């Protein structure tokens, strides 16, 4: 089986400090580390054996455990019941050939290499002796005092180009090296200090994983049935994965004879052949995310569960397909018992209302029942549950993400789109989410963006004219119009285009002394309070602009959304005063003129001129940066990109920073992005150009708004 080498923690007892190696490993594995390499040059073999037994228990199969150099200790630990998956050997350590002989064909064997001579030696080995090369040091590091000259990223890139084996970068790697190293061809990163010495190894590992995913193309496997009409099953999965930026693969569990009017037959091939398909993939391809659809019968379910336990993919999304939109059964009722074992291995379940009722044994007669049942299913399985409201009566089609363990409860509203082409909506949505999670999105953002794509695909499904029943959605709506590929850009592409268009502005915001001081806790109170006071003045007028957006919105859902946002702005402004600008707490407005400063005035004048001079579409484009930049900055602050201290409860501005991470605001931002980019996709060229200009102007004013208080710093 090929190992996922993306993130390897190399232990260093000195750097783990009082927390100790085992606790550091536990937290880092919780955060997503895929391989743990126990490395301790000073411990005795007996001590290494004891640590391997301990780490094997701590890791509990969630990551691979290898030991640096100590082959004999690995063998002894195995004999005593530890799960030791392999060794990493240096050039001078035991021979890799002996390691392969003693550990077996399935062991993971790594070899340190950093020169042409080392590569020649590797080429001379029998194929399959070594699985990967540890290549470094990338930067000078204290954790390997005798290291050779640093390769740097360019040196690493050249080495990878000449290497016959996957290369894992090691030596002085920080989180900001992640994208460049993956672009340089790294199969993964081996990290020592950045994780062992981290305040919060779990968060740091999660931040590394997020960056790693962001810089690659997700490799997404669908394990599902075939629907020859192309609207559902693996056919829909592969289209959805591609449309959401992933590279799709598919292992077939069953074949259906099916069209848009129903299922006329199901054939389940011998389950050994499913196992053969899955093993073939696991032996060759690192899989970032798995989406599971139709499973047909109990044997298929247990085969998939066994494979998941062996491969341990980092993301598993289960769409518990039981009954097709046509009403035909796609899962043998006898398999429902076996299904529970699968559900506990999932990170996300995406049942529709009927499936939720079967999985919980409860009546689900409306949305409130559905939310309760989803909460129960999440508690019972440990998985997050996205309960889908597509089959509800009425003019709304809501969904809700509920994760009992993480305390997440996020509803997504939306008008029902009038169309018969709803075949495969569940398959398509779950595949899109699996892809976006593998690209580093958090659950709420992945669901919001996938819903936005799905809704656009539903809206554009009419042009396909497939069959006389429930037709498929138009997975590539953004690329297709009648008769072939056109230049019409999709909402998702417009979002990417606009986000890139303000890349320089975003980089300027990140570099602002105000932001750096805020994150690092060094910002003095004067500029901070000035910023808050200006923010309070801004929010009062911003709420009026949002109310104008609500008044001019074309649909009831948008009308409600902008009205809710206006309310949120006012509540935010009132809370600002109560929490920070309360004269009774010694903060007097006398410190600053209680008037809008020049930047605040310019920003509000810009918004008001668009609100009362442009149309609805231009107005919401001008509003969007206040959502999008704020949420993006907050997510990155919380992910530790400005240093772990930004998450420290002792931080002087901790309560203010916490407002940046509100999941409800993150979902509102995703919704706002959806509305604005949908409007831009539907607009004519001239309107879209005006929208983009308004968006870019507001983005620049957001930057200036953060910079304005800086002049007060010296007075602080
Ligand atoms: N007519 C519709 N308009 C808007 N969204 C819809 C419509 N039908 C289904 N959806 C959405 O499609 C997704 C799949 O929902 P659903 O059809 O309930 O699942 P399934 O396809 O598994 O039966 C959900 O996000 C749901 O909100
Ligand atoms: C092979 C296969 N897998 C899944 C579905 C469910 O899709 P939907 O519920 O949208 O009909 C299907 N109809 N066929
Ligand atoms: Mg479904």
PDB file of N, CA and C in Angstrom, residues 26 60 116 140 156 163 266 275 306 319 410 424 486 508 538 544 567 579 649 696:
ATOM      1  N   UNK A  26       0.220  12.784  20.294  1.00  0.00           N
ATOM      2  CA  UNK A  26      -1.249  12.669  20.343  1.00  0.00           C
ATOM      3  C   UNK A  26      -1.899  13.908  19.721  1.00  0.00           C
ATOM      4  N   UNK A  60      -2.909   4.668  17.777  1.00  0.00           N
ATOM      5  CA  UNK A  60      -4.113   3.829  17.581  1.00  0.00           C
ATOM      6  C   UNK A  60      -4.514   3.717  16.107  1.00  0.00           C
ATOM      7  N   UNK A 116      23.972  13.154  -5.372  1.00  0.00           N
ATOM      8  CA  UNK A 116      23.911  12.307  -6.572  1.00  0.00           C
ATOM      9  C   UNK A 116      24.383  10.902  -6.264  1.00  0.00           C
ATOM     10  N   UNK A 140      19.075  25.532   7.318  1.00  0.00           N
ATOM     11  CA  UNK A 140      19.911  25.161   8.470  1.00  0.00           C
ATOM     12  C   UNK A 140      19.022  24.911   9.687  1.00  0.00           C
ATOM     13  N   UNK A 156      16.279  21.458  -3.524  1.00  0.00           N
ATOM     14  CA  UNK A 156      15.352  20.337  -3.319  1.00  0.00           C
ATOM     15  C   UNK A 156      14.663  19.988  -4.636  1.00  0.00           C
ATOM     16  N   UNK A 163      15.259  12.210  -8.803  1.00  0.00           N
ATOM     17  CA  UNK A 163      15.047  11.057  -7.910  1.00  0.00           C
ATOM     18  C   UNK A 163      14.064  10.044  -8.498  1.00  0.00           C
ATOM     19  N   UNK A 266     -30.537  -3.970 -11.109  1.00  0.00           N
ATOM     20  CA  UNK A 266     -29.291  -3.760 -10.343  1.00  0.00           C
ATOM     21  C   UNK A 266     -28.466  -5.031 -10.449  1.00  0.00           C
ATOM     22  N   UNK A 275     -12.962  -5.475  -4.062  1.00  0.00           N
ATOM     23  CA  UNK A 275     -11.735  -5.436  -3.244  1.00  0.00           C
ATOM     24  C   UNK A 275     -10.513  -5.270  -4.156  1.00  0.00           C
ATOM     25  N   UNK A 306     -13.580  -2.690   5.701  1.00  0.00           N
ATOM     26  CA  UNK A 306     -12.258  -3.304   5.914  1.00  0.00           C
ATOM     27  C   UNK A 306     -11.185  -2.528   5.168  1.00  0.00           C
ATOM     28  N   UNK A 319     -22.456   9.300   1.573  1.00  0.00           N
ATOM     29  CA  UNK A 319     -23.819   9.664   1.153  1.00  0.00           C
ATOM     30  C   UNK A 319     -24.627   8.372   1.255  1.00  0.00           C
ATOM     31  N   UNK A 410     -25.123  24.599  11.801  1.00  0.00           N
ATOM     32  CA  UNK A 410     -25.156  25.676  10.823  1.00  0.00           C
ATOM     33  C   UNK A 410     -26.199  25.394   9.758  1.00  0.00           C
ATOM     34  N   UNK A 424     -29.676  12.909  -8.878  1.00  0.00           N
ATOM     35  CA  UNK A 424     -28.245  12.929  -8.588  1.00  0.00           C
ATOM     36  C   UNK A 424     -27.799  14.145  -7.796  1.00  0.00           C
ATOM     37  N   UNK A 486     -18.444  28.098 -23.969  1.00  0.00           N
ATOM     38  CA  UNK A 486     -18.479  29.535 -24.299  1.00  0.00           C
ATOM     39  C   UNK A 486     -17.628  30.275 -23.260  1.00  0.00           C
ATOM     40  N   UNK A 508      -1.043  43.510   1.275  1.00  0.00           N
ATOM     41  CA  UNK A 508      -0.759  44.764   1.997  1.00  0.00           C
ATOM     42  C   UNK A 508      -1.423  44.751   3.371  1.00  0.00           C
ATOM     43  N   UNK A 538     -18.700  53.483  11.449  1.00  0.00           N
ATOM     44  CA  UNK A 538     -18.861  52.864  10.123  1.00  0.00           C
ATOM     45  C   UNK A 538     -20.073  51.929  10.143  1.00  0.00           C
ATOM     46  N   UNK A 544     -27.217  50.843   7.150  1.00  0.00           N
ATOM     47  CA  UNK A 544     -28.209  51.473   6.260  1.00  0.00           C
ATOM     48  C   UNK A 544     -28.008  51.002   4.816  1.00  0.00           C
ATOM     49  N   UNK A 567     -29.092  43.918  10.447  1.00  0.00           N
ATOM     50  CA  UNK A 567     -29.358  43.777  11.885  1.00  0.00           C
ATOM     51  C   UNK A 567     -28.062  43.416  12.613  1.00  0.00           C
ATOM     52  N   UNK A 579     -18.831  46.898  24.936  1.00  0.00           N
ATOM     53  CA  UNK A 579     -17.654  46.144  25.387  1.00  0.00           C
ATOM     54  C   UNK A 579     -16.406  47.008  25.458  1.00  0.00           C
ATOM     55  N   UNK A 649      -5.779  32.586  24.876  1.00  0.00           N
ATOM     56  CA  UNK A 649      -6.832  33.276  25.650  1.00  0.00           C
ATOM     57  C   UNK A 649      -6.272  34.435  26.478  1.00  0.00           C
ATOM     58  N   UNK A 696     -13.338  46.099  -5.880  1.00  0.00           N
ATOM     59  CA  UNK A 696     -11.913  46.417  -5.681  1.00  0.00           C
ATOM     60  C   UNK A 696     -11.743  47.708  -4.889  1.00  0.00           C
TER      61      UNK A 696
END
